[in-house]
Amino acid sequence: MKTLIILIASVLILATPVTSHGLALDKQKILNDLQTLYPYFKPDEIQRKIQTVTDGEHFLRTFIPYYYFTLKNNPQMTGNLISMAREAGWCVGDAHYSNFGAILNRGGVADFTINDLDDAGPCPLFTDVLKLFVSARLVTPQFNFQQLLKAYILGLSGAPSNLSPEVRQLLLNSQKIGAVPDPKELASPTKLLRDVNGREFTAEEKTAVIAALNHAYANSAIMIDGYASFKTGGGSHGLQIFKVLLKSRPSSRTPFSDTQLVQFKRLVSPGIFPLLVGPMPNVMDRIHTTLMVEQGQTFSGFYGVETVLKTPYLLTPEWMGNLKIDPRTLNPAQLFNVALDEFYVLGRIHSHSASPAYPQMIAQTAVTDWQLAAQTIGAYMIEVFKTVK
């Protein structure tokens, strides 16, 4: 893995503090802030994102940079945790329950890790942990924060952990299903079903997508179908995507097996950018580093960054065997077991870039500080959601 050099600089810009969730919020100011954070969206596109949001936790994971923007401008919300602001490393950027799952590597082996690559980058590590705590507080406020923190510290130490029965079953299911397209995406073996927002490629798009595929996979695959659309949920809602059905060339030595479905998703500034430490890494290095810390050296060669019509896109495999955690299918005890695994994995990811001092600082934090900060920020997100809706 490439050596990760993080500039530990002044991190949280201590702007004039404002009252957190206690005061009435101004809707127009929030909309202006969102427009600043999403300069590539028109105001009506931001409104469409808002319309998809159903609660405070959904707002947190839909408007990813707003969380980091909030901490930058309201550092008092983090309470005593602010003492760790200078401890930077490689953050995943969008740590919440639904962004963990089973990911197949190049050998078809499943690992339990973060399934999101877009929003990662160098930022204060504690803000990553705090975001997962905020998600936990908003979804399941009865969870034992002390045990969750211990799981994170265990992962940070590099010590092995016994995964929960729920996650072990997820991994077994992932490997059993394998690296195949979801039949629900196919109209026939050689034709993709168009989604409700789908449209055919323009001639220019088709030429550019084929060129990008040839570059990514060394001319080892043929595009047999594809279409353009945009994301309709989560933090990527509204971003341009291209879905492509591929088949390996008959005589080539290729990693492809039969037909494969891949997706191009437009890349924009990562969600952590309001608290970015040091210069923004170039997009190729940023995604490569993220793949290394989140999936390890055996990550699949189907992942990559390609340019289509002068715009960078994240290229990912759309495998049916890449299974997400769905909190709605778990009872509270099962969800807590999975949450322990998620905090452990986050610690494992952070262990690749944390300073030698960081683990001890985390171990010395009081669980009440995490509870208070998560409660404060969670309540703020709920009020922001209510204000913009």
Tab-separated table of C-alpha atoms in Angstrom:
chain	number	residue	atom	x	y	z
A	1	MET	CA	0.000	0.000	0.000
A	2	LYS	CA	1.213	3.443	-0.832
A	3	THR	CA	2.548	5.391	2.110
A	4	LEU	CA	-0.186	7.680	3.323
A	5	ILE	CA	1.143	11.110	4.125
A	6	ILE	CA	-1.280	13.232	6.056
A	7	LEU	CA	-0.594	16.860	6.831
A	8	ILE	CA	-1.671	17.335	10.429
A	9	ALA	CA	-2.580	20.963	10.295
A	10	SER	CA	-5.135	23.256	11.755
A	11	VAL	CA	-8.276	21.228	11.226
A	12	LEU	CA	-11.469	22.608	12.673
A	13	ILE	CA	-11.723	26.261	11.743
A	14	LEU	CA	-13.102	27.846	14.860
A	15	ALA	CA	-15.641	30.162	13.329
A	16	THR	CA	-17.803	32.249	15.606
A	17	PRO	CA	-19.872	29.612	17.410
A	18	VAL	CA	-23.598	29.607	16.977
A	19	THR	CA	-26.173	27.926	19.158
A	20	SER	CA	-26.565	24.308	18.098
A	21	HIS	CA	-30.027	22.727	18.180
A	22	GLY	CA	-31.607	25.021	20.767
A	23	LEU	CA	-32.470	27.953	18.504
A	24	ALA	CA	-34.859	28.164	15.599
A	25	LEU	CA	-33.125	27.582	12.290
A	26	ASP	CA	-33.448	29.706	9.190
A	27	LYS	CA	-34.624	27.693	6.191
A	28	GLN	CA	-33.141	29.994	3.572
A	29	LYS	CA	-29.734	29.937	5.254
A	30	ILE	CA	-29.752	26.130	5.275
A	31	LEU	CA	-30.690	26.086	1.590
A	32	ASN	CA	-27.906	28.577	0.837
A	33	ASP	CA	-25.443	26.401	2.748
A	34	LEU	CA	-26.547	23.318	0.826
A	35	GLN	CA	-26.132	25.198	-2.456
A	36	THR	CA	-22.584	26.094	-1.416
A	37	LEU	CA	-21.850	22.451	-0.601
A	38	TYR	CA	-23.405	21.236	-3.877
A	39	PRO	CA	-22.341	23.815	-6.504
A	40	TYR	CA	-22.839	21.265	-9.303
A	41	PHE	CA	-26.596	21.017	-8.542
A	42	LYS	CA	-29.237	23.567	-9.442
A	43	PRO	CA	-31.575	24.748	-6.638
A	44	ASP	CA	-34.414	22.583	-7.953
A	45	GLU	CA	-32.120	19.533	-7.935
A	46	ILE	CA	-31.271	20.187	-4.288
A	47	GLN	CA	-34.998	20.460	-3.583
A	48	ARG	CA	-35.490	17.046	-5.188
A	49	LYS	CA	-32.826	15.634	-2.877
A	50	ILE	CA	-34.649	17.158	0.090
A	51	GLN	CA	-37.921	15.609	-1.052
A	52	THR	CA	-36.391	12.127	-0.805
A	53	VAL	CA	-35.445	12.611	2.862
A	54	THR	CA	-37.741	11.063	5.472
A	55	ASP	CA	-36.123	11.833	8.844
A	56	GLY	CA	-33.059	13.262	10.582
A	57	GLU	CA	-30.906	10.171	10.086
A	58	HIS	CA	-31.851	10.080	6.408
A	59	PHE	CA	-30.864	13.758	6.130
A	60	LEU	CA	-27.481	12.920	7.711
A	61	ARG	CA	-26.681	10.298	5.071
A	62	THR	CA	-28.241	12.155	2.139
A	63	PHE	CA	-26.404	15.455	2.642
A	64	ILE	CA	-23.023	14.004	3.591
A	65	PRO	CA	-20.838	17.164	3.567
A	66	TYR	CA	-23.400	19.026	5.694
A	67	TYR	CA	-22.304	16.991	8.744
A	68	TYR	CA	-18.658	18.027	8.266
A	69	PHE	CA	-19.721	21.578	7.429
A	70	THR	CA	-21.675	21.666	10.707
A	71	LEU	CA	-18.683	20.513	12.764
A	72	LYS	CA	-16.426	23.028	11.050
A	73	ASN	CA	-18.696	25.939	11.933
A	74	ASN	CA	-19.977	24.629	15.272
A	75	PRO	CA	-17.049	22.826	16.930
A	76	GLN	CA	-18.687	23.239	20.351
A	77	MET	CA	-21.132	20.494	19.320
A	78	THR	CA	-18.356	17.938	19.766
A	79	GLY	CA	-17.775	18.912	23.389
A	80	ASN	CA	-14.610	17.441	24.905
A	81	LEU	CA	-13.945	15.407	21.771
A	82	ILE	CA	-12.605	18.566	20.134
A	83	SER	CA	-9.261	17.761	21.794
A	84	MET	CA	-8.703	15.119	19.062
A	85	ALA	CA	-9.265	17.525	16.181
A	86	ARG	CA	-5.609	17.461	15.114
A	87	GLU	CA	-5.483	13.659	14.915
A	88	ALA	CA	-6.089	13.163	11.214
A	89	GLY	CA	-6.104	10.096	9.010
A	90	TRP	CA	-8.015	8.506	6.155
A	91	CYS	CA	-11.732	8.892	6.901
A	92	VAL	CA	-14.415	6.853	5.122
A	93	GLY	CA	-16.602	9.966	5.079
A	94	ASP	CA	-20.044	8.373	5.169
A	95	ALA	CA	-20.082	5.939	8.073
A	96	HIS	CA	-23.634	4.791	8.825
A	97	TYR	CA	-25.383	1.438	9.252
A	98	SER	CA	-26.392	0.889	5.644
A	99	ASN	CA	-22.942	1.615	4.221
A	100	PHE	CA	-21.456	-1.639	5.510
A	101	GLY	CA	-21.796	-4.985	3.824
A	102	ALA	CA	-20.203	-7.995	2.159
A	103	ILE	CA	-17.787	-7.103	-0.656
A	104	LEU	CA	-16.303	-9.708	-2.994
A	105	ASN	CA	-12.602	-9.419	-3.755
A	106	ARG	CA	-10.762	-10.456	-6.907
A	107	GLY	CA	-10.761	-14.097	-5.746
A	108	GLY	CA	-14.477	-14.157	-5.022
A	109	VAL	CA	-13.936	-14.100	-1.238
A	110	ALA	CA	-16.301	-11.877	0.738
A	111	ASP	CA	-15.142	-9.421	3.390
A	112	PHE	CA	-17.276	-7.302	5.710
A	113	THR	CA	-16.378	-3.660	5.190
A	114	ILE	CA	-17.566	-0.229	4.050
A	115	ASN	CA	-19.228	-0.392	0.637
A	116	ASP	CA	-18.883	3.319	-0.170
A	117	LEU	CA	-15.818	4.864	-1.830
A	118	ASP	CA	-16.931	8.336	-2.941
A	119	ASP	CA	-16.654	10.382	0.232
A	120	ALA	CA	-13.360	9.230	1.756
A	121	GLY	CA	-10.254	11.305	2.294
A	122	PRO	CA	-7.957	12.829	4.927
A	123	CYS	CA	-9.817	14.440	7.831
A	124	PRO	CA	-9.969	14.271	11.666
A	125	LEU	CA	-10.561	10.591	12.461
A	126	PHE	CA	-12.802	11.196	15.463
A	127	THR	CA	-15.385	12.891	13.226
A	128	ASP	CA	-15.755	9.604	11.307
A	129	VAL	CA	-16.394	7.690	14.541
A	130	LEU	CA	-18.745	10.358	15.797
A	131	LYS	CA	-20.803	10.160	12.610
A	132	LEU	CA	-21.361	6.436	13.140
A	133	PHE	CA	-22.351	7.184	16.737
A	134	VAL	CA	-24.807	9.853	15.523
A	135	SER	CA	-26.329	7.306	13.135
A	136	ALA	CA	-26.609	4.817	16.001
A	137	ARG	CA	-28.219	7.429	18.257
A	138	LEU	CA	-30.795	8.393	15.640
A	139	VAL	CA	-31.727	4.814	14.691
A	140	THR	CA	-31.314	2.920	17.968
A	141	PRO	CA	-30.856	5.286	20.934
A	142	GLN	CA	-30.873	2.417	23.435
A	143	PHE	CA	-27.565	0.968	22.200
A	144	ASN	CA	-24.692	0.560	24.674
A	145	PHE	CA	-22.156	3.159	23.538
A	146	GLN	CA	-19.476	1.741	25.834
A	147	GLN	CA	-19.459	-1.595	24.014
A	148	LEU	CA	-19.513	0.100	20.614
A	149	LEU	CA	-16.509	2.212	21.579
A	150	LYS	CA	-14.663	-0.895	22.796
A	151	ALA	CA	-15.327	-2.577	19.443
A	152	TYR	CA	-13.854	0.429	17.619
A	153	ILE	CA	-10.764	0.417	19.857
A	154	LEU	CA	-10.327	-3.335	19.233
A	155	GLY	CA	-10.351	-2.747	15.470
A	156	LEU	CA	-7.977	0.186	15.857
A	157	SER	CA	-5.520	-2.078	17.697
A	158	GLY	CA	-5.459	-4.571	14.845
A	159	ALA	CA	-6.578	-7.398	17.119
A	160	PRO	CA	-8.762	-10.113	15.530
A	161	SER	CA	-12.475	-10.192	16.226
A	162	ASN	CA	-15.157	-12.872	16.038
A	163	LEU	CA	-17.817	-11.592	13.666
A	164	SER	CA	-21.437	-11.861	14.700
A	165	PRO	CA	-23.626	-14.719	13.411
A	166	GLU	CA	-25.551	-12.166	11.361
A	167	VAL	CA	-22.445	-10.952	9.524
A	168	ARG	CA	-21.036	-14.453	9.096
A	169	GLN	CA	-24.289	-15.465	7.401
A	170	LEU	CA	-24.132	-12.370	5.204
A	171	LEU	CA	-20.634	-13.356	4.069
A	172	LEU	CA	-21.713	-16.926	3.328
A	173	ASN	CA	-24.667	-15.655	1.294
A	174	SER	CA	-22.399	-13.243	-0.571
A	175	GLN	CA	-19.969	-15.936	-1.674
A	176	LYS	CA	-22.789	-18.304	-2.576
A	177	ILE	CA	-24.431	-15.734	-4.859
A	178	GLY	CA	-21.120	-14.612	-6.328
A	179	ALA	CA	-19.938	-12.040	-8.852
A	180	VAL	CA	-22.938	-12.133	-11.168
A	181	PRO	CA	-25.376	-9.469	-12.364
A	182	ASP	CA	-28.756	-9.254	-10.677
A	183	PRO	CA	-31.298	-10.898	-13.047
A	184	LYS	CA	-33.734	-8.130	-12.094
A	185	GLU	CA	-31.450	-5.719	-13.975
A	186	LEU	CA	-31.724	-7.712	-17.196
A	187	ALA	CA	-34.452	-7.752	-19.827
A	188	SER	CA	-32.573	-10.590	-21.551
A	189	PRO	CA	-29.057	-12.063	-21.378
A	190	THR	CA	-27.868	-9.270	-23.666
A	191	LYS	CA	-30.180	-6.393	-22.710
A	192	LEU	CA	-30.417	-4.227	-19.602
A	193	LEU	CA	-33.743	-3.137	-18.166
A	194	ARG	CA	-33.955	0.660	-18.206
A	195	ASP	CA	-34.882	2.254	-14.896
A	196	VAL	CA	-37.566	4.915	-14.635
A	197	ASN	CA	-35.004	7.682	-15.239
A	198	GLY	CA	-33.054	5.797	-17.888
A	199	ARG	CA	-32.310	7.141	-21.341
A	200	GLU	CA	-30.228	5.892	-24.252
A	201	PHE	CA	-26.636	7.024	-24.678
A	202	THR	CA	-25.967	9.895	-27.001
A	203	ALA	CA	-23.516	9.002	-29.762
A	204	GLU	CA	-20.829	11.024	-27.979
A	205	GLU	CA	-21.492	9.306	-24.630
A	206	LYS	CA	-21.403	5.851	-26.186
A	207	THR	CA	-18.059	6.490	-27.849
A	208	ALA	CA	-16.596	7.918	-24.632
A	209	VAL	CA	-17.904	5.061	-22.447
A	210	ILE	CA	-16.492	2.418	-24.810
A	211	ALA	CA	-13.114	4.197	-24.775
A	212	ALA	CA	-13.153	4.313	-20.974
A	213	LEU	CA	-13.994	0.609	-20.761
A	214	ASN	CA	-11.211	-0.297	-23.170
A	215	HIS	CA	-8.788	1.711	-21.063
A	216	ALA	CA	-10.004	0.251	-17.779
A	217	TYR	CA	-9.997	-3.375	-18.863
A	218	ALA	CA	-7.211	-3.350	-21.446
A	219	ASN	CA	-9.514	-4.075	-24.393
A	220	SER	CA	-10.584	-7.366	-22.787
A	221	ALA	CA	-14.333	-6.749	-22.889
A	222	ILE	CA	-17.079	-5.754	-25.293
A	223	MET	CA	-19.982	-3.500	-24.356
A	224	ILE	CA	-23.157	-5.301	-25.381
A	225	ASP	CA	-25.633	-2.817	-23.901
A	226	GLY	CA	-25.781	0.309	-21.773
A	227	TYR	CA	-27.791	3.376	-20.839
A	228	ALA	CA	-27.562	6.639	-18.913
A	229	SER	CA	-29.474	7.525	-15.754
A	230	PHE	CA	-28.929	9.171	-12.368
A	231	LYS	CA	-28.900	8.032	-8.760
A	232	THR	CA	-32.209	8.300	-6.935
A	233	GLY	CA	-31.282	7.784	-3.281
A	234	GLY	CA	-28.756	8.478	-0.538
A	235	GLY	CA	-25.812	10.819	-0.741
A	236	SER	CA	-25.381	10.202	-4.473
A	237	HIS	CA	-28.950	11.189	-5.350
A	238	GLY	CA	-28.934	13.184	-8.586
A	239	LEU	CA	-25.457	12.173	-9.771
A	240	GLN	CA	-25.047	11.015	-13.367
A	241	ILE	CA	-24.500	7.264	-13.857
A	242	PHE	CA	-23.917	4.958	-16.803
A	243	LYS	CA	-24.873	1.276	-16.554
A	244	VAL	CA	-23.074	-1.069	-18.904
A	245	LEU	CA	-23.415	-4.769	-19.691
A	246	LEU	CA	-20.124	-6.376	-20.728
A	247	LYS	CA	-18.946	-9.643	-22.216
A	248	SER	CA	-15.343	-10.842	-22.402
A	249	ARG	CA	-13.666	-11.076	-25.781
A	250	PRO	CA	-13.548	-14.752	-26.844
A	251	SER	CA	-9.782	-15.025	-27.306
A	252	SER	CA	-8.549	-12.677	-24.589
A	253	ARG	CA	-6.927	-13.497	-21.276
A	254	THR	CA	-9.343	-11.639	-19.093
A	255	PRO	CA	-10.604	-11.385	-15.516
A	256	PHE	CA	-14.149	-11.388	-16.850
A	257	SER	CA	-16.360	-14.415	-16.385
A	258	ASP	CA	-19.329	-14.539	-18.741
A	259	THR	CA	-21.447	-11.379	-18.621
A	260	GLN	CA	-20.754	-8.566	-16.158
A	261	LEU	CA	-22.644	-5.438	-15.147
A	262	VAL	CA	-20.609	-2.356	-14.246
A	263	GLN	CA	-21.543	1.176	-13.306
A	264	PHE	CA	-19.914	4.550	-13.886
A	265	LYS	CA	-20.874	7.136	-11.259
A	266	ARG	CA	-19.874	10.775	-11.516
A	267	LEU	CA	-17.257	11.759	-8.949
A	268	VAL	CA	-17.501	15.096	-7.157
A	269	SER	CA	-15.797	16.474	-4.037
A	270	PRO	CA	-15.787	13.858	-1.256
A	271	GLY	CA	-18.171	14.426	1.642
A	272	ILE	CA	-15.317	15.145	4.047
A	273	PHE	CA	-14.160	18.207	2.088
A	274	PRO	CA	-15.314	20.853	4.622
A	275	LEU	CA	-12.836	19.320	7.108
A	276	LEU	CA	-10.217	18.264	4.570
A	277	VAL	CA	-6.693	18.077	6.032
A	278	GLY	CA	-4.016	19.198	3.612
A	279	PRO	CA	-4.448	19.410	-0.153
A	280	MET	CA	-7.126	17.368	-1.877
A	281	PRO	CA	-5.525	14.190	-3.293
A	282	ASN	CA	-6.020	13.710	-7.008
A	283	VAL	CA	-9.069	11.573	-7.669
A	284	MET	CA	-7.146	8.502	-8.862
A	285	ASP	CA	-4.960	8.390	-5.741
A	286	ARG	CA	-7.909	9.099	-3.467
A	287	ILE	CA	-9.979	6.190	-4.756
A	288	HIS	CA	-6.968	3.855	-4.824
A	289	THR	CA	-6.092	4.682	-1.216
A	290	THR	CA	-9.726	4.207	-0.208
A	291	LEU	CA	-9.874	0.800	-1.871
A	292	MET	CA	-6.668	-0.208	-0.085
A	293	VAL	CA	-7.804	0.820	3.404
A	294	GLU	CA	-11.396	-0.380	3.025
A	295	GLN	CA	-10.943	-3.586	1.011
A	296	GLY	CA	-7.232	-4.437	1.219
A	297	GLN	CA	-4.723	-5.384	-1.443
A	298	THR	CA	-6.998	-8.005	-3.012
A	299	PHE	CA	-9.670	-5.529	-4.104
A	300	SER	CA	-11.178	-6.405	-7.458
A	301	GLY	CA	-9.733	-4.986	-10.656
A	302	PHE	CA	-13.264	-4.117	-11.721
A	303	TYR	CA	-12.953	-0.954	-9.598
A	304	GLY	CA	-11.302	2.149	-10.946
A	305	VAL	CA	-11.557	5.777	-11.977
A	306	GLU	CA	-12.165	6.649	-15.623
A	307	THR	CA	-12.772	9.900	-17.452
A	308	VAL	CA	-15.862	10.204	-19.626
A	309	LEU	CA	-16.254	13.442	-21.580
A	310	LYS	CA	-13.699	15.201	-19.360
A	311	THR	CA	-15.537	14.185	-16.161
A	312	PRO	CA	-14.164	11.646	-13.645
A	313	TYR	CA	-16.354	8.629	-12.896
A	314	LEU	CA	-16.062	5.868	-10.317
A	315	LEU	CA	-16.188	2.518	-12.093
A	316	THR	CA	-17.596	-0.291	-9.926
A	317	PRO	CA	-18.886	-3.834	-10.461
A	318	GLU	CA	-22.599	-4.305	-9.873
A	319	TRP	CA	-22.468	-7.789	-8.376
A	320	MET	CA	-25.515	-9.458	-6.894
A	321	GLY	CA	-23.197	-11.000	-4.292
A	322	ASN	CA	-22.160	-7.613	-2.879
A	323	LEU	CA	-24.750	-7.579	-0.101
A	324	LYS	CA	-25.641	-4.596	2.057
A	325	ILE	CA	-26.762	-4.544	5.655
A	326	ASP	CA	-30.459	-3.733	5.805
A	327	PRO	CA	-31.342	-2.562	9.355
A	328	ARG	CA	-35.047	-3.080	8.627
A	329	THR	CA	-34.556	-6.871	8.475
A	330	LEU	CA	-32.898	-7.131	11.915
A	331	ASN	CA	-34.350	-7.143	15.407
A	332	PRO	CA	-32.689	-4.864	18.017
A	333	ALA	CA	-30.348	-7.586	19.355
A	334	GLN	CA	-29.214	-8.548	15.856
A	335	LEU	CA	-28.755	-4.922	14.862
A	336	PHE	CA	-26.561	-4.328	17.910
A	337	ASN	CA	-24.412	-7.345	16.984
A	338	VAL	CA	-23.945	-5.922	13.499
A	339	ALA	CA	-23.226	-2.458	14.929
A	340	LEU	CA	-20.389	-3.931	17.005
A	341	ASP	CA	-18.906	-5.399	13.811
A	342	GLU	CA	-19.283	-2.066	12.019
A	343	PHE	CA	-17.457	-0.144	14.759
A	344	TYR	CA	-14.737	-2.802	14.729
A	345	VAL	CA	-14.341	-2.496	10.945
A	346	LEU	CA	-14.175	1.299	11.167
A	347	GLY	CA	-11.362	0.943	13.713
A	348	ARG	CA	-9.579	-1.513	11.426
A	349	ILE	CA	-9.819	0.954	8.530
A	350	HIS	CA	-8.542	3.832	10.669
A	351	SER	CA	-5.602	1.739	11.930
A	352	HIS	CA	-3.903	2.131	8.527
A	353	SER	CA	-3.456	5.893	8.901
A	354	ALA	CA	-3.837	6.794	12.592
A	355	SER	CA	-0.892	8.377	14.392
A	356	PRO	CA	0.757	6.417	17.228
A	357	ALA	CA	-0.870	8.781	19.731
A	358	TYR	CA	-4.422	8.404	18.444
A	359	PRO	CA	-5.355	4.976	19.917
A	360	GLN	CA	-4.387	6.082	23.421
A	361	MET	CA	-6.335	9.318	23.046
A	362	ILE	CA	-9.424	7.367	21.981
A	363	ALA	CA	-9.032	4.928	24.870
A	364	GLN	CA	-8.942	7.842	27.309
A	365	THR	CA	-12.150	9.451	26.077
A	366	ALA	CA	-15.249	9.138	28.253
A	367	VAL	CA	-18.208	7.350	26.730
A	368	THR	CA	-20.404	10.146	28.050
A	369	ASP	CA	-18.560	12.574	25.764
A	370	TRP	CA	-19.515	10.452	22.724
A	371	GLN	CA	-23.089	10.154	23.961
A	372	LEU	CA	-23.463	13.898	24.507
A	373	ALA	CA	-21.929	14.841	21.159
A	374	ALA	CA	-24.007	12.262	19.275
A	375	GLN	CA	-27.168	13.424	21.024
A	376	THR	CA	-26.420	17.091	20.298
A	377	ILE	CA	-25.626	16.570	16.614
A	378	GLY	CA	-28.474	14.080	16.157
A	379	ALA	CA	-30.977	16.549	17.592
A	380	TYR	CA	-29.570	19.266	15.348
A	381	MET	CA	-29.977	17.090	12.237
A	382	ILE	CA	-33.577	16.352	13.187
A	383	GLU	CA	-34.346	20.073	13.491
A	384	VAL	CA	-32.557	20.877	10.236
A	385	PHE	CA	-34.602	18.173	8.516
A	386	LYS	CA	-37.842	19.576	9.928
A	387	THR	CA	-36.861	23.104	8.914
A	388	VAL	CA	-36.098	22.319	5.262
A	389	LYS	CA	-39.117	20.034	4.864
